[in-house]
JSON list of C-alpha atoms in Angstrom, two decimals:
[
{"chain": "A", "resi": 1, "resn": "ALA", "atom": "CA", "xyz": [20.70, 18.98, 43.41]},
{"chain": "A", "resi": 2, "resn": "CYS", "atom": "CA", "xyz": [18.00, 20.77, 41.73]},
{"chain": "A", "resi": 3, "resn": "ASP", "atom": "CA", "xyz": [16.73, 24.38, 43.15]},
{"chain": "A", "resi": 4, "resn": "ILE", "atom": "CA", "xyz": [13.63, 23.90, 42.20]},
{"chain": "A", "resi": 5, "resn": "CYS", "atom": "CA", "xyz": [12.28, 20.44, 43.54]},
{"chain": "A", "resi": 6, "resn": "GLU", "atom": "CA", "xyz": [13.85, 17.72, 44.86]},
{"chain": "A", "resi": 7, "resn": "TYR", "atom": "CA", "xyz": [15.67, 15.41, 42.41]},
{"chain": "A", "resi": 8, "resn": "ARG", "atom": "CA", "xyz": [18.85, 14.25, 43.22]},
{"chain": "A", "resi": 9, "resn": "GLY", "atom": "CA", "xyz": [20.85, 13.62, 39.36]},
{"chain": "A", "resi": 10, "resn": "GLY", "atom": "CA", "xyz": [23.61, 10.97, 39.87]},
{"chain": "A", "resi": 11, "resn": "THR", "atom": "CA", "xyz": [26.17, 13.67, 36.97]},
{"chain": "A", "resi": 12, "resn": "PRO", "atom": "CA", "xyz": [26.55, 17.21, 35.81]},
{"chain": "A", "resi": 13, "resn": "GLY", "atom": "CA", "xyz": [24.51, 16.50, 32.28]},
{"chain": "A", "resi": 14, "resn": "ASN", "atom": "CA", "xyz": [21.92, 14.43, 34.39]},
{"chain": "A", "resi": 15, "resn": "LEU", "atom": "CA", "xyz": [21.51, 17.71, 36.35]},
{"chain": "A", "resi": 16, "resn": "LYS", "atom": "CA", "xyz": [21.05, 19.67, 33.51]},
{"chain": "A", "resi": 17, "resn": "TYR", "atom": "CA", "xyz": [19.05, 17.16, 31.22]},
{"chain": "A", "resi": 18, "resn": "HIS", "atom": "CA", "xyz": [16.63, 17.42, 34.31]},
{"chain": "A", "resi": 19, "resn": "MET", "atom": "CA", "xyz": [16.54, 20.98, 34.79]},
{"chain": "A", "resi": 20, "resn": "ARG", "atom": "CA", "xyz": [14.26, 21.16, 31.31]},
{"chain": "A", "resi": 21, "resn": "THR", "atom": "CA", "xyz": [11.28, 19.32, 32.06]},
{"chain": "A", "resi": 22, "resn": "HIS", "atom": "CA", "xyz": [11.48, 23.06, 34.38]},
{"chain": "A", "resi": 23, "resn": "THR", "atom": "CA", "xyz": [12.01, 25.48, 31.88]},
{"chain": "A", "resi": 24, "resn": "GLY", "atom": "CA", "xyz": [10.39, 23.85, 28.75]},
{"chain": "A", "resi": 25, "resn": "GLU", "atom": "CA", "xyz": [13.80, 23.34, 26.74]},
{"chain": "A", "resi": 26, "resn": "LYS", "atom": "CA", "xyz": [13.26, 21.08, 24.17]},
{"chain": "A", "resi": 27, "resn": "PRO", "atom": "CA", "xyz": [17.14, 21.69, 21.71]},
{"chain": "A", "resi": 28, "resn": "TYR", "atom": "CA", "xyz": [16.31, 18.25, 19.43]},
{"chain": "A", "resi": 29, "resn": "ALA", "atom": "CA", "xyz": [14.55, 19.10, 17.04]},
{"chain": "A", "resi": 30, "resn": "CYS", "atom": "CA", "xyz": [12.66, 16.88, 14.24]},
{"chain": "A", "resi": 31, "resn": "SER", "atom": "CA", "xyz": [14.32, 17.74, 11.03]},
{"chain": "A", "resi": 32, "resn": "ILE", "atom": "CA", "xyz": [10.50, 16.22, 8.79]},
{"chain": "A", "resi": 33, "resn": "CYS", "atom": "CA", "xyz": [7.78, 17.06, 11.63]},
{"chain": "A", "resi": 34, "resn": "GLU", "atom": "CA", "xyz": [7.17, 19.75, 14.49]},
{"chain": "A", "resi": 35, "resn": "PHE", "atom": "CA", "xyz": [8.36, 16.96, 17.16]},
{"chain": "A", "resi": 36, "resn": "ARG", "atom": "CA", "xyz": [10.95, 18.75, 19.57]},
{"chain": "A", "resi": 37, "resn": "SER", "atom": "CA", "xyz": [13.21, 16.10, 22.61]},
{"chain": "A", "resi": 38, "resn": "LEU", "atom": "CA", "xyz": [14.81, 16.93, 26.02]},
{"chain": "A", "resi": 39, "resn": "SER", "atom": "CA", "xyz": [16.73, 14.57, 24.50]},
{"chain": "A", "resi": 40, "resn": "GLN", "atom": "CA", "xyz": [18.45, 13.40, 21.07]},
{"chain": "A", "resi": 41, "resn": "GLY", "atom": "CA", "xyz": [17.06, 9.87, 22.31]},
{"chain": "A", "resi": 42, "resn": "ASN", "atom": "CA", "xyz": [13.89, 10.81, 22.90]},
{"chain": "A", "resi": 43, "resn": "LEU", "atom": "CA", "xyz": [14.59, 12.39, 18.51]},
{"chain": "A", "resi": 44, "resn": "LYS", "atom": "CA", "xyz": [16.38, 8.83, 17.92]},
{"chain": "A", "resi": 45, "resn": "TYR", "atom": "CA", "xyz": [12.87, 6.19, 19.26]},
{"chain": "A", "resi": 46, "resn": "HIS", "atom": "CA", "xyz": [11.25, 9.25, 17.30]},
{"chain": "A", "resi": 47, "resn": "MET", "atom": "CA", "xyz": [12.60, 9.23, 13.70]},
{"chain": "A", "resi": 48, "resn": "ARG", "atom": "CA", "xyz": [11.74, 5.74, 13.80]},
{"chain": "A", "resi": 49, "resn": "ILE", "atom": "CA", "xyz": [7.52, 6.76, 13.58]},
{"chain": "A", "resi": 50, "resn": "HIS", "atom": "CA", "xyz": [9.67, 8.38, 9.78]},
{"chain": "A", "resi": 51, "resn": "THR", "atom": "CA", "xyz": [11.53, 5.97, 9.06]},
{"chain": "A", "resi": 52, "resn": "GLY", "atom": "CA", "xyz": [9.63, 3.00, 9.81]},
{"chain": "A", "resi": 53, "resn": "GLU", "atom": "CA", "xyz": [12.48, 1.47, 11.33]},
{"chain": "A", "resi": 54, "resn": "LYS", "atom": "CA", "xyz": [11.22, -1.46, 13.92]},
{"chain": "A", "resi": 55, "resn": "PRO", "atom": "CA", "xyz": [13.39, -3.04, 15.86]},
{"chain": "A", "resi": 56, "resn": "TYR", "atom": "CA", "xyz": [12.01, -4.74, 18.54]},
{"chain": "A", "resi": 57, "resn": "ALA", "atom": "CA", "xyz": [11.06, -7.93, 17.70]},
{"chain": "A", "resi": 58, "resn": "CYS", "atom": "CA", "xyz": [7.43, -10.17, 19.34]},
{"chain": "A", "resi": 59, "resn": "ASP", "atom": "CA", "xyz": [8.66, -13.66, 20.66]},
{"chain": "A", "resi": 60, "resn": "GLU", "atom": "CA", "xyz": [4.90, -14.57, 20.42]},
{"chain": "A", "resi": 61, "resn": "CYS", "atom": "CA", "xyz": [3.70, -12.93, 17.31]},
{"chain": "A", "resi": 62, "resn": "ASP", "atom": "CA", "xyz": [5.24, -11.11, 14.66]},
{"chain": "A", "resi": 63, "resn": "TYR", "atom": "CA", "xyz": [4.73, -7.86, 15.98]},
{"chain": "A", "resi": 64, "resn": "ARG", "atom": "CA", "xyz": [7.65, -5.15, 15.76]},
{"chain": "A", "resi": 65, "resn": "GLY", "atom": "CA", "xyz": [7.85, -1.97, 18.56]},
{"chain": "A", "resi": 66, "resn": "GLY", "atom": "CA", "xyz": [10.12, 1.35, 17.69]},
{"chain": "A", "resi": 67, "resn": "THR", "atom": "CA", "xyz": [11.32, 0.94, 21.63]},
{"chain": "A", "resi": 68, "resn": "ARG", "atom": "CA", "xyz": [11.82, -1.40, 24.28]},
{"chain": "A", "resi": 69, "resn": "ARG", "atom": "CA", "xyz": [8.33, 0.59, 25.76]},
{"chain": "A", "resi": 70, "resn": "HIS", "atom": "CA", "xyz": [5.46, -0.59, 22.73]},
{"chain": "A", "resi": 71, "resn": "LEU", "atom": "CA", "xyz": [7.34, -4.93, 23.01]},
{"chain": "A", "resi": 72, "resn": "GLU", "atom": "CA", "xyz": [6.22, -4.45, 26.98]},
{"chain": "A", "resi": 73, "resn": "GLY", "atom": "CA", "xyz": [3.56, -3.22, 26.73]},
{"chain": "A", "resi": 74, "resn": "HIS", "atom": "CA", "xyz": [2.85, -5.54, 23.16]},
{"chain": "A", "resi": 75, "resn": "MET", "atom": "CA", "xyz": [3.59, -8.59, 25.48]},
{"chain": "A", "resi": 76, "resn": "ARG", "atom": "CA", "xyz": [1.26, -7.33, 28.69]},
{"chain": "A", "resi": 77, "resn": "THR", "atom": "CA", "xyz": [-1.05, -8.81, 25.23]},
{"chain": "A", "resi": 78, "resn": "HIS", "atom": "CA", "xyz": [0.13, -12.40, 25.87]},
{"chain": "A", "resi": 79, "resn": "THR", "atom": "CA", "xyz": [0.35, -12.13, 29.01]},
{"chain": "A", "resi": 80, "resn": "GLY", "atom": "CA", "xyz": [-3.48, -10.74, 29.65]},
{"chain": "A", "resi": 81, "resn": "GLU", "atom": "CA", "xyz": [-1.65, -7.54, 32.36]},
{"chain": "A", "resi": 82, "resn": "LYS", "atom": "CA", "xyz": [-4.26, -4.82, 32.02]},
{"chain": "A", "resi": 83, "resn": "PRO", "atom": "CA", "xyz": [-2.05, -2.96, 34.51]},
{"chain": "A", "resi": 84, "resn": "TYR", "atom": "CA", "xyz": [-3.90, 0.84, 33.71]},
{"chain": "A", "resi": 85, "resn": "SER", "atom": "CA", "xyz": [-7.24, 1.78, 35.11]},
{"chain": "A", "resi": 86, "resn": "CYS", "atom": "CA", "xyz": [-10.26, 4.23, 34.71]},
{"chain": "A", "resi": 87, "resn": "GLU", "atom": "CA", "xyz": [-11.13, 5.90, 37.80]},
{"chain": "A", "resi": 88, "resn": "LEU", "atom": "CA", "xyz": [-15.25, 6.44, 36.50]},
{"chain": "A", "resi": 89, "resn": "CYS", "atom": "CA", "xyz": [-15.77, 2.82, 34.79]},
{"chain": "A", "resi": 90, "resn": "TYR", "atom": "CA", "xyz": [-14.67, -0.77, 35.41]},
{"chain": "A", "resi": 91, "resn": "TYR", "atom": "CA", "xyz": [-12.58, -0.69, 31.54]},
{"chain": "A", "resi": 92, "resn": "LYS", "atom": "CA", "xyz": [-8.82, -2.10, 32.57]},
{"chain": "A", "resi": 93, "resn": "ALA", "atom": "CA", "xyz": [-5.70, -1.71, 29.69]},
{"chain": "A", "resi": 94, "resn": "SER", "atom": "CA", "xyz": [-2.90, -3.41, 29.30]},
{"chain": "A", "resi": 95, "resn": "GLN", "atom": "CA", "xyz": [-1.35, 0.17, 27.64]},
{"chain": "A", "resi": 96, "resn": "LYS", "atom": "CA", "xyz": [-1.66, 3.24, 29.07]},
{"chain": "A", "resi": 97, "resn": "ALA", "atom": "CA", "xyz": [-1.94, 4.80, 25.47]},
{"chain": "A", "resi": 98, "resn": "THR", "atom": "CA", "xyz": [-4.97, 2.89, 25.40]},
{"chain": "A", "resi": 99, "resn": "LEU", "atom": "CA", "xyz": [-5.98, 4.07, 28.40]},
{"chain": "A", "resi": 100, "resn": "THR", "atom": "CA", "xyz": [-5.78, 7.90, 27.20]},
{"chain": "A", "resi": 101, "resn": "ALA", "atom": "CA", "xyz": [-8.21, 6.57, 24.30]},
{"chain": "A", "resi": 102, "resn": "HIS", "atom": "CA", "xyz": [-10.89, 5.37, 26.53]},
{"chain": "A", "resi": 103, "resn": "MET", "atom": "CA", "xyz": [-10.56, 8.77, 28.28]},
{"chain": "A", "resi": 104, "resn": "LYS", "atom": "CA", "xyz": [-12.15, 10.01, 26.64]},
{"chain": "A", "resi": 105, "resn": "VAL", "atom": "CA", "xyz": [-15.61, 7.98, 25.64]},
{"chain": "A", "resi": 106, "resn": "HIS", "atom": "CA", "xyz": [-16.28, 10.15, 29.45]},
{"chain": "A", "resi": 107, "resn": "THR", "atom": "CA", "xyz": [-15.04, 13.71, 28.35]},
{"chain": "A", "resi": 108, "resn": "GLY", "atom": "CA", "xyz": [-17.22, 13.65, 24.72]},
{"chain": "A", "resi": 109, "resn": "GLU", "atom": "CA", "xyz": [-13.80, 13.96, 23.16]},
{"chain": "A", "resi": 110, "resn": "LYS", "atom": "CA", "xyz": [-13.39, 13.34, 19.76]},
{"chain": "A", "resi": 111, "resn": "PRO", "atom": "CA", "xyz": [-10.36, 15.38, 18.56]},
{"chain": "A", "resi": 112, "resn": "PHE", "atom": "CA", "xyz": [-10.08, 13.39, 14.44]},
{"chain": "A", "resi": 113, "resn": "SER", "atom": "CA", "xyz": [-12.05, 14.55, 12.00]},
{"chain": "A", "resi": 114, "resn": "CYS", "atom": "CA", "xyz": [-12.58, 13.56, 8.05]},
{"chain": "A", "resi": 115, "resn": "SER", "atom": "CA", "xyz": [-11.97, 16.16, 5.59]},
{"chain": "A", "resi": 116, "resn": "TYR", "atom": "CA", "xyz": [-14.83, 14.96, 3.46]},
{"chain": "A", "resi": 117, "resn": "CYS", "atom": "CA", "xyz": [-17.81, 15.12, 5.56]},
{"chain": "A", "resi": 118, "resn": "ASP", "atom": "CA", "xyz": [-18.67, 15.75, 9.50]},
{"chain": "A", "resi": 119, "resn": "TYR", "atom": "CA", "xyz": [-17.62, 12.59, 10.20]},
{"chain": "A", "resi": 120, "resn": "ARG", "atom": "CA", "xyz": [-15.21, 13.29, 14.05]},
{"chain": "A", "resi": 121, "resn": "ALA", "atom": "CA", "xyz": [-13.33, 10.65, 16.47]},
{"chain": "A", "resi": 122, "resn": "ARG", "atom": "CA", "xyz": [-11.68, 10.13, 19.35]},
{"chain": "A", "resi": 123, "resn": "ARG", "atom": "CA", "xyz": [-8.64, 7.98, 17.74]},
{"chain": "A", "resi": 124, "resn": "ALA", "atom": "CA", "xyz": [-6.57, 9.01, 14.36]},
{"chain": "A", "resi": 125, "resn": "SER", "atom": "CA", "xyz": [-7.28, 5.01, 13.25]},
{"chain": "A", "resi": 126, "resn": "HIS", "atom": "CA", "xyz": [-10.84, 5.15, 13.50]},
{"chain": "A", "resi": 127, "resn": "VAL", "atom": "CA", "xyz": [-10.79, 8.60, 10.15]},
{"chain": "A", "resi": 128, "resn": "THR", "atom": "CA", "xyz": [-8.69, 6.20, 8.75]},
{"chain": "A", "resi": 129, "resn": "ARG", "atom": "CA", "xyz": [-10.37, 3.60, 8.43]},
{"chain": "A", "resi": 130, "resn": "HIS", "atom": "CA", "xyz": [-13.58, 5.96, 7.62]},
{"chain": "A", "resi": 131, "resn": "MET", "atom": "CA", "xyz": [-11.73, 7.28, 4.41]},
{"chain": "A", "resi": 132, "resn": "LYS", "atom": "CA", "xyz": [-11.37, 4.40, 3.38]},
{"chain": "A", "resi": 133, "resn": "THR", "atom": "CA", "xyz": [-15.75, 4.61, 3.02]},
{"chain": "A", "resi": 134, "resn": "HIS", "atom": "CA", "xyz": [-14.90, 7.70, 0.76]},
{"chain": "A", "resi": 135, "resn": "SER", "atom": "CA", "xyz": [-12.56, 5.81, -1.91]},
{"chain": "A", "resi": 136, "resn": "GLY", "atom": "CA", "xyz": [-14.74, 3.28, -1.91]},
{"chain": "A", "resi": 137, "resn": "GLU", "atom": "CA", "xyz": [-11.86, 0.55, 0.12]},
{"chain": "A", "resi": 138, "resn": "LEU", "atom": "CA", "xyz": [-14.42, -0.06, 2.36]},
{"chain": "A", "resi": 139, "resn": "THR", "atom": "CA", "xyz": [-17.91, -0.76, 2.22]},
{"chain": "A", "resi": 140, "resn": "ARG", "atom": "CA", "xyz": [-20.38, -1.42, 4.79]},
{"chain": "A", "resi": 141, "resn": "VAL", "atom": "CA", "xyz": [-23.65, -3.85, 5.46]},
{"chain": "A", "resi": 142, "resn": "LEU", "atom": "CA", "xyz": [-25.72, -2.80, 7.91]},
{"chain": "A", "resi": 143, "resn": "THR", "atom": "CA", "xyz": [-26.98, -6.26, 9.47]},
{"chain": "A", "resi": 144, "resn": "LEU", "atom": "CA", "xyz": [-24.56, -6.46, 12.20]},
{"chain": "A", "resi": 145, "resn": "SER", "atom": "CA", "xyz": [-24.61, -4.65, 15.38]},
{"chain": "A", "resi": 146, "resn": "SER", "atom": "CA", "xyz": [-21.84, -3.47, 17.20]},
{"chain": "A", "resi": 147, "resn": "GLU", "atom": "CA", "xyz": [-22.00, -5.81, 20.05]},
{"chain": "A", "resi": 148, "resn": "ASP", "atom": "CA", "xyz": [-21.30, -8.95, 17.38]},
{"chain": "A", "resi": 149, "resn": "SER", "atom": "CA", "xyz": [-18.95, -7.40, 15.64]},
{"chain": "A", "resi": 150, "resn": "GLY", "atom": "CA", "xyz": [-15.49, -7.69, 15.43]},
{"chain": "A", "resi": 151, "resn": "ALA", "atom": "CA", "xyz": [-12.02, -4.88, 15.99]},
{"chain": "A", "resi": 152, "resn": "GLY", "atom": "CA", "xyz": [-13.60, -1.71, 15.88]},
{"chain": "A", "resi": 153, "resn": "GLY", "atom": "CA", "xyz": [-17.28, -1.77, 15.25]},
{"chain": "A", "resi": 154, "resn": "TYR", "atom": "CA", "xyz": [-16.13, -4.39, 11.62]},
{"chain": "A", "resi": 155, "resn": "THR", "atom": "CA", "xyz": [-16.33, -7.52, 10.94]},
{"chain": "A", "resi": 156, "resn": "HIS", "atom": "CA", "xyz": [-13.50, -8.88, 8.43]},
{"chain": "A", "resi": 157, "resn": "ILE", "atom": "CA", "xyz": [-14.87, -11.43, 5.91]},
{"chain": "A", "resi": 158, "resn": "ALA", "atom": "CA", "xyz": [-12.53, -13.89, 3.90]},
{"chain": "A", "resi": 159, "resn": "ASP", "atom": "CA", "xyz": [-12.59, -11.71, 0.61]},
{"chain": "A", "resi": 160, "resn": "GLY", "atom": "CA", "xyz": [-11.99, -8.35, 2.15]},
{"chain": "A", "resi": 161, "resn": "THR", "atom": "CA", "xyz": [-15.06, -6.55, 2.52]},
{"chain": "A", "resi": 162, "resn": "TYR", "atom": "CA", "xyz": [-16.09, -5.33, 5.80]},
{"chain": "A", "resi": 163, "resn": "VAL", "atom": "CA", "xyz": [-19.57, -5.98, 7.11]},
{"chain": "A", "resi": 164, "resn": "GLY", "atom": "CA", "xyz": [-21.56, -4.36, 10.22]},
{"chain": "A", "resi": 165, "resn": "THR", "atom": "CA", "xyz": [-22.28, -1.23, 12.41]},
{"chain": "A", "resi": 166, "resn": "PRO", "atom": "CA", "xyz": [-19.00, 1.58, 12.89]},
{"chain": "A", "resi": 167, "resn": "MET", "atom": "CA", "xyz": [-17.86, 1.36, 16.48]},
{"chain": "A", "resi": 168, "resn": "VAL", "atom": "CA", "xyz": [-20.01, 2.98, 18.28]},
{"chain": "A", "resi": 169, "resn": "GLU", "atom": "CA", "xyz": [-18.47, 7.18, 18.80]}
]
């Protein structure tokens, strides 16, 4: 049993792992980036970010995920289930990470920035998309409002260009 909280582990190994949540010890380090983990299993899943391995496949579309949890979250996009609710508005999300990103709407936080201009965004993927405007890969023709446009405030046109206003940050 844990001396700090009510946790009662089934084995000494479980208790040892649990105690790391109190001590902050993360003995397993990624050899590629700064990531550290409480367990070897979590490090194994993390390494899939670097290797691109995605062994979990969706039966309904071509999505592949690095973990079973990612696949389970993805499957909610097919069922329409949205178990994560914003406490400040009516927004609901199918995945916890999506709700976390949404919360930045309320806080105004924009932690991701462009290295070429003063553009800032709530999501790294928005900066990645924005960077394509500097390289010429993404051209924007400001003809549609963000209400009329598709995902991310852009409407994809068959020839590979995008039109629309940038997503309201």
